[in-house]
Short mmCIF file of C-alpha atoms in Angstrom, two decimals:
data_model
loop_
_atom_site.label_atom_id
_atom_site.label_comp_id
_atom_site.label_asym_id
_atom_site.label_seq_id
_atom_site.Cartn_x
_atom_site.Cartn_y
_atom_site.Cartn_z
CA MET A 1 105.90 131.05 -124.67
CA PRO A 2 109.14 130.90 -126.66
CA PRO A 3 111.45 128.10 -125.59
CA VAL A 4 114.43 129.02 -123.48
CA SER A 5 117.72 127.17 -123.26
CA VAL A 6 120.27 127.70 -120.54
CA ASP A 7 123.13 128.60 -122.87
CA GLY A 8 121.08 130.33 -125.55
CA SER A 9 121.89 127.74 -128.20
CA LEU A 10 118.26 126.97 -129.00
CA GLU A 11 117.47 130.66 -129.48
CA LYS A 12 120.44 130.94 -131.81
CA LEU A 13 119.29 127.90 -133.77
CA ARG A 14 115.79 129.31 -134.12
CA ARG A 15 117.12 132.72 -135.17
CA GLU A 16 119.98 131.91 -137.52
CA GLY A 17 120.47 128.15 -137.73
CA HIS A 18 120.42 126.08 -140.91
CA ILE A 19 117.79 123.39 -141.26
CA VAL A 20 118.01 120.98 -144.18
CA ILE A 21 115.03 118.85 -145.22
CA VAL A 22 115.89 115.95 -147.53
CA GLY A 23 112.72 114.89 -149.35
CA ALA A 24 110.54 117.58 -150.95
CA SER A 25 107.16 115.89 -151.06
CA LEU A 26 104.16 116.06 -148.73
CA ALA A 27 106.02 115.50 -145.44
CA GLY A 28 108.94 117.77 -146.37
CA LEU A 29 106.69 120.62 -147.43
CA ARG A 30 104.42 120.46 -144.38
CA ALA A 31 107.46 120.27 -142.08
CA ALA A 32 108.96 123.36 -143.72
CA GLU A 33 105.70 125.27 -143.23
CA THR A 34 105.51 124.18 -139.60
CA LEU A 35 109.09 125.31 -138.93
CA ARG A 36 108.22 128.81 -140.15
CA ASP A 37 104.93 128.74 -138.18
CA GLU A 38 106.95 127.87 -135.09
CA GLY A 39 109.06 130.99 -135.56
CA PHE A 40 112.17 129.51 -137.13
CA THR A 41 113.81 132.42 -139.01
CA GLY A 42 117.10 130.79 -140.05
CA THR A 43 118.02 129.25 -143.39
CA LEU A 44 115.75 126.50 -144.66
CA THR A 45 116.82 124.24 -147.53
CA LEU A 46 114.67 121.56 -149.17
CA VAL A 47 116.31 118.86 -151.26
CA GLY A 48 114.23 116.73 -153.64
CA ASP A 49 115.29 114.17 -156.24
CA GLU A 50 112.29 114.91 -158.46
CA PRO A 51 112.41 118.13 -160.50
CA HIS A 52 108.85 119.07 -159.54
CA ASP A 53 107.33 121.34 -156.95
CA PRO A 54 105.89 119.25 -154.07
CA TYR A 55 102.80 117.52 -155.40
CA ASP A 56 100.05 115.26 -154.16
CA ARG A 57 100.21 111.58 -155.08
CA PRO A 58 96.76 110.12 -154.26
CA PRO A 59 95.10 111.70 -157.34
CA LEU A 60 97.65 110.05 -159.65
CA SER A 61 95.97 106.62 -159.55
CA LYS A 62 92.45 108.11 -159.72
CA GLN A 63 91.69 111.51 -161.30
CA VAL A 64 94.84 111.49 -163.43
CA LEU A 65 94.42 107.99 -164.89
CA LEU A 66 90.78 108.76 -165.60
CA GLY A 67 91.92 111.76 -167.61
CA ARG A 68 90.05 114.27 -165.45
CA VAL A 69 93.18 116.01 -164.18
CA PRO A 70 96.53 116.39 -165.97
CA ALA A 71 99.42 114.67 -164.17
CA ASP A 72 101.20 117.98 -163.60
CA HIS A 73 98.13 119.55 -161.95
CA THR A 74 98.41 117.96 -158.52
CA GLY A 75 100.79 120.50 -156.96
CA LEU A 76 100.22 120.85 -153.23
CA PRO A 77 98.79 124.15 -152.00
CA ARG A 78 101.05 126.13 -149.71
CA ARG A 79 99.75 126.90 -146.26
CA ARG A 80 102.11 129.87 -145.99
CA ALA A 81 105.12 131.52 -147.57
CA LEU A 82 108.30 129.55 -146.91
CA ASP A 83 111.31 131.68 -147.83
CA ALA A 84 113.20 128.45 -148.52
CA ARG A 85 116.06 127.42 -150.76
CA TRP A 86 115.02 124.63 -153.09
CA ARG A 87 117.38 122.02 -154.50
CA LEU A 88 115.02 120.14 -156.77
CA GLY A 89 116.07 117.44 -159.22
CA VAL A 90 119.09 116.63 -157.05
CA ALA A 91 119.17 113.50 -154.92
CA ALA A 92 120.98 113.28 -151.61
CA THR A 93 123.71 110.66 -151.85
CA GLY A 94 125.25 110.56 -148.41
CA LEU A 95 125.19 111.77 -144.85
CA ASP A 96 128.17 112.60 -142.64
CA LEU A 97 126.78 112.61 -139.10
CA ALA A 98 130.02 113.83 -137.49
CA ALA A 99 130.52 116.74 -139.89
CA LYS A 100 126.75 117.39 -140.04
CA ARG A 101 126.75 117.42 -143.82
CA VAL A 102 124.44 116.07 -146.51
CA HIS A 103 126.13 115.16 -149.80
CA LEU A 104 124.26 115.73 -153.04
CA ALA A 105 124.34 113.98 -156.42
CA ASP A 106 125.70 117.10 -158.14
CA GLY A 107 128.82 117.02 -155.95
CA ASP A 108 127.67 119.81 -153.66
CA SER A 109 127.15 119.35 -149.94
CA LEU A 110 125.02 121.12 -147.34
CA GLU A 111 125.96 121.75 -143.74
CA TYR A 112 123.11 121.62 -141.25
CA ASP A 113 122.34 122.32 -137.63
CA ARG A 114 119.24 120.16 -137.78
CA LEU A 115 118.36 117.63 -140.47
CA LEU A 116 114.93 116.23 -141.31
CA ILE A 117 114.75 113.14 -143.50
CA THR A 118 111.51 112.72 -145.48
CA THR A 119 112.78 110.71 -148.45
CA GLY A 120 109.71 108.46 -148.54
CA VAL A 121 109.40 105.38 -150.69
CA ARG A 122 109.57 104.50 -154.35
CA ALA A 123 107.69 101.93 -156.38
CA ARG A 124 109.22 98.47 -156.24
CA PRO A 125 110.14 97.74 -159.85
CA TRP A 126 109.55 94.49 -161.73
CA PRO A 127 112.47 92.38 -160.46
CA HIS A 128 113.60 91.13 -163.88
CA GLU A 129 115.42 94.12 -165.40
CA LEU A 130 115.20 93.20 -169.08
CA GLU A 131 111.47 92.52 -168.71
CA ALA A 132 110.97 95.72 -166.74
CA ASP A 133 112.54 97.64 -169.64
CA LEU A 134 109.98 96.35 -172.17
CA ASP A 135 107.88 99.04 -173.79
CA GLY A 136 104.52 98.89 -172.01
CA VAL A 137 105.73 97.98 -168.50
CA PHE A 138 105.00 100.67 -165.91
CA VAL A 139 105.05 101.44 -162.21
CA LEU A 140 102.97 104.19 -160.63
CA ARG A 141 104.44 106.38 -157.95
CA THR A 142 105.51 109.70 -159.42
CA SER A 143 103.76 112.31 -161.48
CA ASP A 144 105.99 111.37 -164.44
CA ASP A 145 104.92 107.71 -164.05
CA ALA A 146 101.27 108.82 -164.09
CA ALA A 147 101.75 111.00 -167.17
CA GLN A 148 103.35 108.13 -169.10
CA LEU A 149 100.77 105.55 -168.04
CA HIS A 150 97.90 107.90 -168.79
CA ARG A 151 99.27 108.55 -172.27
CA ARG A 152 99.48 104.82 -172.91
CA LEU A 153 95.95 104.17 -171.64
CA ASN A 154 94.72 106.90 -174.00
CA ALA A 155 96.11 104.89 -176.88
CA GLY A 156 93.54 102.19 -176.07
CA PRO A 157 95.58 99.07 -175.33
CA SER A 158 93.83 95.76 -176.01
CA ARG A 159 94.35 94.61 -172.41
CA VAL A 160 96.04 95.96 -169.29
CA LEU A 161 97.69 93.66 -166.77
CA VAL A 162 97.89 94.81 -163.17
CA ILE A 163 100.43 92.86 -161.13
CA GLY A 164 99.49 92.95 -157.46
CA ALA A 165 96.05 93.85 -156.08
CA GLY A 166 97.01 96.15 -153.23
CA PHE A 167 95.41 99.58 -153.03
CA THR A 168 97.39 101.11 -155.89
CA GLY A 169 96.91 98.11 -158.17
CA SER A 170 93.18 97.94 -157.40
CA GLU A 171 92.73 101.67 -158.03
CA ILE A 172 94.54 101.34 -161.37
CA ALA A 173 92.31 98.42 -162.34
CA SER A 174 89.27 100.48 -161.35
CA ALA A 175 90.36 103.44 -163.49
CA CYS A 176 91.02 101.14 -166.46
CA ARG A 177 87.59 99.54 -166.22
CA GLU A 178 85.95 102.93 -165.93
CA ARG A 179 87.71 103.86 -169.15
CA GLY A 180 86.32 100.72 -170.77
CA LEU A 181 89.67 98.93 -171.00
CA ASP A 182 89.98 95.17 -170.54
CA VAL A 183 91.95 94.39 -167.37
CA THR A 184 93.54 91.31 -165.89
CA VAL A 185 94.61 91.56 -162.25
CA VAL A 186 97.04 88.96 -160.94
CA GLU A 187 97.38 88.71 -157.17
CA ARG A 188 99.65 86.31 -155.34
CA GLY A 189 97.43 86.32 -152.22
CA SER A 190 93.95 84.89 -151.87
CA ALA A 191 92.14 88.18 -152.63
CA PRO A 192 92.70 91.85 -153.42
CA LEU A 193 93.67 94.02 -150.41
CA VAL A 194 94.19 90.87 -148.32
CA GLY A 195 97.46 92.11 -146.84
CA ALA A 196 95.91 95.36 -145.66
CA LEU A 197 92.40 94.31 -144.69
CA GLY A 198 92.40 90.50 -144.38
CA GLY A 199 90.52 87.73 -146.17
CA VAL A 200 86.96 88.58 -145.11
CA VAL A 201 87.11 92.10 -146.54
CA GLY A 202 89.38 90.89 -149.34
CA GLU A 203 86.56 88.61 -150.53
CA VAL A 204 84.28 91.67 -150.81
CA ALA A 205 86.97 93.46 -152.82
CA ALA A 206 87.27 90.42 -155.11
CA LYS A 207 83.51 90.38 -155.82
CA LEU A 208 83.61 94.11 -156.43
CA GLN A 209 86.36 93.70 -159.02
CA ARG A 210 84.61 90.85 -160.81
CA GLU A 211 81.27 92.69 -160.84
CA HIS A 212 83.06 95.49 -162.64
CA GLY A 213 84.40 93.17 -165.29
CA VAL A 214 87.95 92.65 -164.03
CA ASP A 215 89.54 89.35 -164.98
CA LEU A 216 90.82 88.72 -161.45
CA ARG A 217 93.20 85.84 -160.82
CA CYS A 218 94.18 85.22 -157.21
CA GLY A 219 96.66 82.74 -155.79
CA VAL A 220 98.66 83.22 -158.98
CA MET A 221 101.95 84.94 -159.77
CA VAL A 222 103.31 86.49 -162.92
CA THR A 223 106.42 84.45 -163.71
CA GLY A 224 107.55 86.33 -166.80
CA LEU A 225 106.83 89.20 -169.17
CA GLU A 226 107.54 88.62 -172.83
CA GLY A 227 108.17 91.18 -175.56
CA ASP A 228 108.09 91.06 -179.33
CA SER A 229 111.11 91.61 -181.57
CA ALA A 230 110.69 95.39 -181.25
CA GLY A 231 110.85 95.22 -177.45
CA ARG A 232 107.13 95.85 -176.93
CA LEU A 233 105.30 93.92 -174.21
CA ARG A 234 103.33 91.12 -175.82
CA CYS A 235 102.22 88.73 -173.10
CA ALA A 236 102.62 87.64 -169.50
CA HIS A 237 103.24 84.11 -168.26
CA LEU A 238 101.53 83.07 -165.05
CA SER A 239 102.45 80.49 -162.42
CA ASP A 240 99.37 78.39 -163.24
CA GLY A 241 100.81 77.77 -166.69
CA SER A 242 98.51 80.18 -168.50
CA THR A 243 99.48 83.10 -170.73
CA VAL A 244 97.73 86.45 -171.02
CA GLU A 245 98.16 88.67 -174.07
CA VAL A 246 98.64 92.23 -172.86
CA GLU A 247 99.99 95.49 -174.24
CA VAL A 248 100.39 97.25 -170.91
CA ALA A 249 101.48 95.90 -167.53
CA VAL A 250 101.46 97.96 -164.35
CA VAL A 251 103.62 96.62 -161.54
CA GLY A 252 101.89 97.20 -158.19
CA LEU A 253 104.18 95.26 -155.89
CA GLY A 254 104.41 97.81 -153.12
CA ALA A 255 107.16 100.20 -152.25
CA THR A 256 110.81 100.31 -151.28
CA ARG A 257 112.03 102.80 -148.70
CA ASN A 258 114.53 105.36 -149.89
CA THR A 259 117.27 104.67 -147.36
CA GLU A 260 120.14 103.45 -149.55
CA TRP A 261 121.83 106.86 -149.43
CA LEU A 262 122.19 106.38 -145.65
CA ALA A 263 123.76 102.91 -145.90
CA SER A 264 127.15 103.82 -144.44
CA SER A 265 126.05 106.86 -142.46
CA GLY A 266 125.69 105.14 -139.09
CA LEU A 267 121.97 105.93 -138.87
CA GLY A 268 119.57 103.11 -138.00
CA ALA A 269 118.29 102.95 -141.57
CA GLY A 270 117.39 99.83 -143.53
CA PRO A 271 114.81 98.30 -145.86
CA ARG A 272 112.05 98.82 -143.31
CA GLY A 273 112.85 102.52 -142.96
CA ILE A 274 114.65 104.74 -140.48
CA ALA A 275 113.94 104.04 -136.84
CA CYS A 276 113.03 107.05 -134.73
CA ASP A 277 111.67 107.66 -131.25
CA ALA A 278 108.16 108.95 -130.53
CA GLY A 279 109.56 112.46 -130.88
CA CYS A 280 110.75 111.71 -134.46
CA ARG A 281 114.47 111.73 -133.53
CA ALA A 282 116.41 109.18 -135.60
CA PHE A 283 118.23 106.29 -133.93
CA ASP A 284 121.77 105.45 -134.95
CA VAL A 285 122.84 101.86 -135.64
CA ARG A 286 123.77 101.40 -131.98
CA GLY A 287 120.20 102.14 -130.92
CA ILE A 288 121.17 105.54 -129.49
CA VAL A 289 118.90 108.42 -130.32
CA THR A 290 120.41 111.37 -132.20
CA ASP A 291 119.88 114.98 -131.18
CA ASP A 292 119.93 116.69 -134.54
CA VAL A 293 118.52 114.22 -137.10
CA PHE A 294 114.76 113.81 -137.37
CA VAL A 295 112.56 111.61 -139.56
CA ALA A 296 108.97 111.84 -140.83
CA GLY A 297 106.62 110.29 -143.35
CA ASP A 298 106.73 106.99 -145.24
CA VAL A 299 110.44 106.45 -144.58
CA ALA A 300 110.07 106.56 -140.78
CA ARG A 301 109.56 103.64 -138.39
CA SER A 302 108.29 104.90 -135.09
CA PRO A 303 107.05 103.23 -131.91
CA HIS A 304 103.35 103.57 -131.09
CA PRO A 305 101.87 103.26 -127.57
CA LEU A 306 98.54 101.92 -128.88
CA PHE A 307 100.29 98.99 -130.51
CA GLY A 308 102.63 97.79 -127.79
CA TYR A 309 105.34 100.31 -128.70
CA GLN A 310 106.20 98.26 -131.76
CA PHE A 311 107.77 100.23 -134.56
CA LEU A 312 105.19 101.08 -137.20
CA SER A 313 105.97 101.92 -140.80
CA LEU A 314 103.05 103.78 -142.32
CA GLU A 315 102.58 104.59 -145.98
CA HIS A 316 99.75 106.95 -145.21
CA TRP A 317 99.05 110.46 -146.47
CA GLY A 318 97.76 111.63 -143.11
CA ASN A 319 100.72 110.23 -141.23
CA ALA A 320 103.14 112.12 -143.45
CA ILE A 321 101.52 115.40 -142.44
CA ALA A 322 101.03 114.63 -138.75
CA GLN A 323 104.54 113.28 -138.28
CA ALA A 324 106.10 116.15 -140.24
CA GLU A 325 104.36 118.65 -137.98
CA VAL A 326 105.55 116.92 -134.81
CA ALA A 327 109.09 116.53 -136.15
CA ALA A 328 109.29 120.18 -137.16
CA HIS A 329 108.00 121.37 -133.80
CA ASN A 330 110.45 119.15 -131.93
CA MET A 331 113.39 120.26 -134.08
CA VAL A 332 113.15 123.79 -132.74
CA SER A 333 111.89 123.07 -129.23
CA SER A 334 113.57 122.34 -125.92
CA SER A 335 113.19 118.77 -124.62
CA THR A 336 110.34 119.56 -122.24
CA GLU A 337 108.39 121.33 -125.00
CA ARG A 338 108.59 118.39 -127.39
CA ARG A 339 105.54 116.38 -128.40
CA PRO A 340 105.14 112.66 -129.16
CA HIS A 341 103.82 111.45 -132.50
CA VAL A 342 100.85 109.31 -131.51
CA TRP A 343 98.71 109.59 -134.62
CA THR A 344 96.19 106.79 -135.12
CA PRO A 345 96.83 105.21 -138.53
CA SER A 346 94.12 106.17 -141.04
CA PHE A 347 93.80 105.85 -144.78
CA TRP A 348 91.32 105.83 -147.63
CA SER A 349 90.97 104.41 -151.09
CA ALA A 350 88.35 104.98 -153.78
CA GLN A 351 87.84 102.12 -156.23
CA PHE A 352 84.99 100.73 -158.30
CA GLY A 353 82.77 103.51 -157.00
CA VAL A 354 83.27 102.58 -153.33
CA ASN A 355 84.90 104.71 -150.66
CA ILE A 356 87.08 102.48 -148.47
CA LYS A 357 88.44 103.94 -145.24
CA SER A 358 90.28 102.44 -142.32
CA VAL A 359 91.64 103.38 -138.89
CA GLY A 360 94.03 101.49 -136.63
CA VAL A 361 96.21 98.57 -137.63
CA PRO A 362 94.06 95.87 -139.24
CA PRO A 363 96.94 93.42 -139.96
CA MET A 364 97.53 93.10 -136.22
CA ALA A 365 94.03 91.62 -135.76
CA ASP A 366 93.04 88.00 -135.34
CA GLU A 367 89.27 88.50 -135.59
CA ILE A 368 86.80 90.69 -137.44
CA ILE A 369 83.13 91.46 -136.88
CA VAL A 370 80.73 93.28 -139.16
CA THR A 371 79.04 95.74 -136.83
CA GLN A 372 76.93 97.75 -139.27
CA GLY A 373 75.58 97.30 -142.77
CA SER A 374 76.29 94.19 -144.79
CA LEU A 375 79.16 92.77 -146.78
CA ASP A 376 76.80 91.78 -149.60
CA GLU A 377 75.65 95.36 -150.08
CA ARG A 378 79.26 96.65 -150.19
CA CYS A 379 78.19 99.13 -147.54
CA PHE A 380 79.36 98.19 -144.06
CA THR A 381 81.52 98.85 -141.03
CA ALA A 382 83.72 96.12 -139.60
CA ALA A 383 85.78 96.16 -136.42
CA TYR A 384 89.01 94.21 -135.98
CA GLY A 385 89.94 92.59 -132.68
CA TYR A 386 93.24 91.64 -131.14
CA GLN A 387 93.52 89.96 -127.75
CA GLY A 388 90.09 91.14 -126.66
CA ARG A 389 90.33 94.76 -127.73
CA ILE A 390 89.38 96.74 -130.81
CA ILE A 391 92.53 97.35 -132.82
CA ALA A 392 91.16 98.66 -136.14
CA ALA A 393 88.05 99.32 -138.20
CA VAL A 394 87.19 99.56 -141.88
CA THR A 395 84.24 101.11 -143.68
CA PHE A 396 82.92 100.63 -147.20
CA ASP A 397 80.79 103.70 -147.98
CA GLN A 398 80.17 104.31 -144.27
CA ALA A 399 82.87 106.87 -143.49
CA LYS A 400 80.69 108.79 -141.05
CA TRP A 401 81.00 105.99 -138.51
CA LEU A 402 84.77 105.76 -138.54
CA GLU A 403 85.43 108.47 -135.98
CA PHE A 404 83.43 106.55 -133.39
CA TYR A 405 85.56 103.47 -133.99
CA GLN A 406 88.74 105.53 -133.85
CA ARG A 407 87.78 106.55 -130.31
CA GLN A 408 87.09 102.92 -129.45
CA ILE A 409 90.57 102.00 -130.65
CA GLU A 410 92.20 104.85 -128.75
CA GLN A 411 90.39 103.82 -125.58
CA ALA A 412 91.37 100.16 -126.07
CA ALA A 413 87.66 99.26 -125.95
CA PRO A 414 86.77 95.56 -125.63
CA PHE A 415 86.34 93.23 -128.60
CA PRO A 416 83.83 91.91 -129.53
CA PRO A 417 82.16 95.30 -129.06
CA GLU A 418 79.72 95.60 -126.17
CA PHE A 419 77.58 98.27 -127.82
CA THR A 420 74.59 97.52 -130.00
CA THR A 421 74.13 99.18 -133.35
CA VAL A 422 71.06 100.48 -135.10
CA ASP A 423 70.83 98.05 -137.96
CA ARG A 424 72.03 94.72 -136.60
CA ARG A 425 70.52 92.36 -134.07
CA PRO A 426 72.98 91.35 -131.37
CA GLU A 427 72.73 87.63 -132.22
CA GLY A 428 73.99 88.47 -135.71
CA MET A 429 77.14 89.96 -134.23
CA ARG A 430 79.66 87.15 -134.29
CA PRO A 431 83.39 87.61 -134.78
CA VAL A 432 85.12 85.45 -137.37
CA PRO A 433 88.84 84.98 -138.12
CA ALA A 434 90.20 88.10 -139.88
CA ASP A 435 92.23 85.83 -142.17
CA PHE A 436 95.42 87.80 -142.77
CA PRO A 437 98.23 86.17 -144.74
CA ASP A 438 101.41 85.16 -142.95
CA PRO A 439 103.09 88.52 -142.23
CA SER A 440 106.54 87.04 -142.80
CA LEU A 441 105.70 86.48 -146.48
CA PRO A 442 106.41 89.38 -148.80
CA SER A 443 103.33 91.05 -150.24
CA HIS A 444 102.39 94.16 -152.19
CA GLY A 445 102.41 95.96 -148.86
CA PRO A 446 99.81 96.21 -146.15
CA THR A 447 100.41 100.02 -145.91
CA VAL A 448 100.97 99.49 -142.19
CA THR A 449 103.91 97.33 -141.23
CA LEU A 450 104.66 96.24 -137.70
CA SER A 451 108.41 95.82 -137.58
CA GLY A 452 109.30 94.71 -134.09
CA HIS A 453 110.98 96.50 -131.21
CA SER A 454 114.55 96.83 -132.39
CA PRO A 455 115.60 100.37 -133.33
CA SER A 456 118.46 99.11 -135.46
CA ASP A 457 116.72 96.41 -137.50
CA ARG A 458 118.67 96.25 -140.75
CA ARG A 459 118.21 92.63 -141.70
CA ILE A 460 114.97 92.42 -143.60
CA SER A 461 115.36 91.79 -147.28
CA PHE A 462 112.78 91.02 -149.91
CA THR A 463 113.26 88.97 -153.06
CA PRO A 464 110.18 88.57 -155.21
CA LEU A 465 109.86 85.33 -157.11
CA HIS A 466 110.55 85.58 -160.80
CA ALA A 467 111.25 83.31 -163.71
CA MET B 1 94.72 127.97 -157.89
CA ARG B 2 95.81 124.92 -155.94
CA LEU B 3 93.79 122.98 -153.41
CA VAL B 4 93.90 119.70 -151.54
CA VAL B 5 91.23 117.74 -149.70
CA ASP B 6 92.06 115.76 -146.58
CA LEU B 7 90.17 112.61 -147.49
CA ASN B 8 90.75 111.16 -144.04
CA ARG B 9 88.48 113.93 -142.79
CA CYS B 10 86.04 113.92 -145.70
CA GLN B 11 82.83 112.07 -144.87
CA GLY B 12 81.10 112.53 -148.18
CA TYR B 13 78.62 115.26 -147.16
CA ALA B 14 78.93 116.51 -150.76
CA GLN B 15 78.39 120.18 -149.92
CA CYS B 16 81.38 121.04 -152.08
CA ALA B 17 79.93 119.12 -155.02
CA PHE B 18 76.80 121.31 -154.88
CA LEU B 19 78.65 124.59 -154.46
CA ALA B 20 81.55 124.08 -156.87
CA PRO B 21 80.58 121.24 -159.23
CA GLU B 22 83.38 122.11 -161.65
CA ALA B 23 85.98 121.35 -159.00
CA PHE B 24 84.30 118.70 -156.82
CA THR B 25 82.27 115.69 -157.92
CA MET B 26 81.04 112.62 -156.09
CA HIS B 27 82.29 109.35 -157.47
CA GLY B 28 79.80 106.76 -156.31
CA ASP B 29 77.80 107.36 -153.11
CA GLU B 30 80.58 108.62 -150.91
CA ALA B 31 83.96 109.02 -152.62
CA LEU B 32 84.97 112.53 -153.59
CA MET B 33 86.91 113.27 -156.75
CA TYR B 34 88.29 116.76 -157.08
CA ASP B 35 90.39 118.92 -159.34
CA PRO B 36 93.52 119.92 -157.37
CA GLN B 37 94.10 122.86 -159.71
CA PRO B 38 90.79 124.34 -160.82
CA ASP B 39 90.61 127.34 -163.08
CA ASP B 40 90.87 130.71 -161.31
CA ALA B 41 87.41 131.52 -162.66
CA GLN B 42 86.13 128.94 -160.15
CA ARG B 43 87.70 130.73 -157.20
CA GLU B 44 84.51 132.15 -155.64
CA HIS B 45 82.74 128.80 -155.90
CA VAL B 46 85.72 126.90 -154.53
CA LEU B 47 86.09 129.24 -151.55
CA ARG B 48 82.40 128.91 -150.79
CA ALA B 49 82.74 125.11 -150.97
CA ALA B 50 85.73 125.17 -148.61
CA GLN B 51 83.82 127.31 -146.12
CA ALA B 52 80.74 125.10 -146.29
CA CYS B 53 82.62 121.83 -145.71
CA PRO B 54 81.18 120.45 -142.44
CA VAL B 55 84.49 118.74 -141.52
CA LYS B 56 86.82 121.47 -142.84
CA ALA B 57 88.68 119.07 -145.11
CA ILE B 58 89.48 121.49 -147.96
CA THR B 59 92.70 123.55 -148.01
CA VAL B 60 92.83 126.26 -150.67
CA GLU B 61 96.08 128.06 -151.30
CA GLY B 62 96.14 131.68 -150.29
CA THR B 63 93.12 131.70 -147.99
CA ASP B 64 94.91 131.77 -144.68
CA GLY B 65 96.50 135.17 -145.03
CA ALA B 66 99.44 133.45 -146.70
CA LEU B 67 101.15 134.49 -149.90
CA ILE B 68 99.95 132.75 -153.03
CA ALA B 69 102.64 133.65 -155.49
CA GLU B 70 105.63 131.84 -154.06
CA ARG B 71 106.54 128.69 -155.95
CA ALA B 72 109.53 126.47 -155.51
CA GLY B 73 110.93 127.66 -158.82
CA ALA B 74 110.92 131.28 -157.79
CA SER B 75 113.56 130.84 -155.12
CA ARG B 76 115.34 127.83 -156.52
CA VAL B 77 119.09 127.84 -156.28
CA GLY B 78 121.71 125.52 -157.67
#
């Protein structure tokens, strides 16, 4: 049934309104498609700072670095025709909430009836600018980044340094080893993936890396990158006093949310993202929800009923799509027709030949229990517990079981689990501390961040240590 | 042709890797590695793989009654 508004304004919006989407990646594209699916026939404009058609990022650290797929071959398939206006290669620079206008880097501005912000995140650069500019220092977030890094790996560098063993860093290390390149991984925490999956699973990831020939150094920081007289990266200095000779360094220190362009707009936007309600409507700095500005994808912080209504920031592929679809639906629906975004966090990573998948919010957990398989075999399912309930689960090469655990999480099932499993005797089922690092310490990014209950949290800042 | 696989859904059944090995390969026991832009000559194989996927994780452009031709560049302004 088409939505009806008392004064006809919603019908007019759906028929001839102007919707602007700032951010032309996965979330922006899927939102645009959903708007058309929902019957929006007005003008639709997508703004993107990259010059490329919307493309998929997960293959960049895997297929592309392995040389199996060219970096410009990850364009996202369209689900339908869009009839949209595209402003690609032009960043948004400001937002005037009162005038309902988005300002663009080329001096133009766009008036909107409804605005969707899907500006996502960007790679956090190496904090020391002169060192970051050395030839051989890379980040990996965009298709252009991937093309450049791939070209350099093709040249056969003597050694690659990966700074930060989060998912991206670990996948890069995996691709390098598969290509036969020598790799040193330096991780500030106690193990790879420790911020996202905790110390117990992190230990498995560490063994996996070492078995595949990675020179893994944990509990250590890179304090400086040094170039030769021609400005080419020559070596890295570490906090334990050692030096590693490297020709390529990839900085995998997590991501920064693209919210700077909203700094003086009055929206509740800050380093942790843009706060929105469960219906994807953005909050302003006063904590009042807006009627015409919506948010989706990596840049959003939204409250989740499964996790105590804390704001969650998710850097997850699946969340970008699910939230974009809800936001788009709500943008052209009356208040009673709107839907909440209650997606259960899920992500995957493929590295060193293992398929790692997770549901829920592992970093919230205090305990973990291996319910199926075994850590030693790198083939297992583990459940995470928080205050007596299952809050998350992770699988290594056991993806088929994950859906069951997702239902357990959604039903707030008890932890430790009461069910028995096929391959483990009940007496072997003992929870142990999940061993997450102090969440107040900066890390390469757990991919899920719990960021409190305040809709206008603008205080968090992050300053990585450097020489 | 462009395609994407929802790897949250994918459970490694590997049906696609049997039906369209040029586009889909298993990487280890369970992880799928695919070509997001396989050659058009692969189209029949890829469509068969998408149909056979037990968890319907594969989206191929132009199979849902939608237009294929439209690209961002075609309607770009400014």
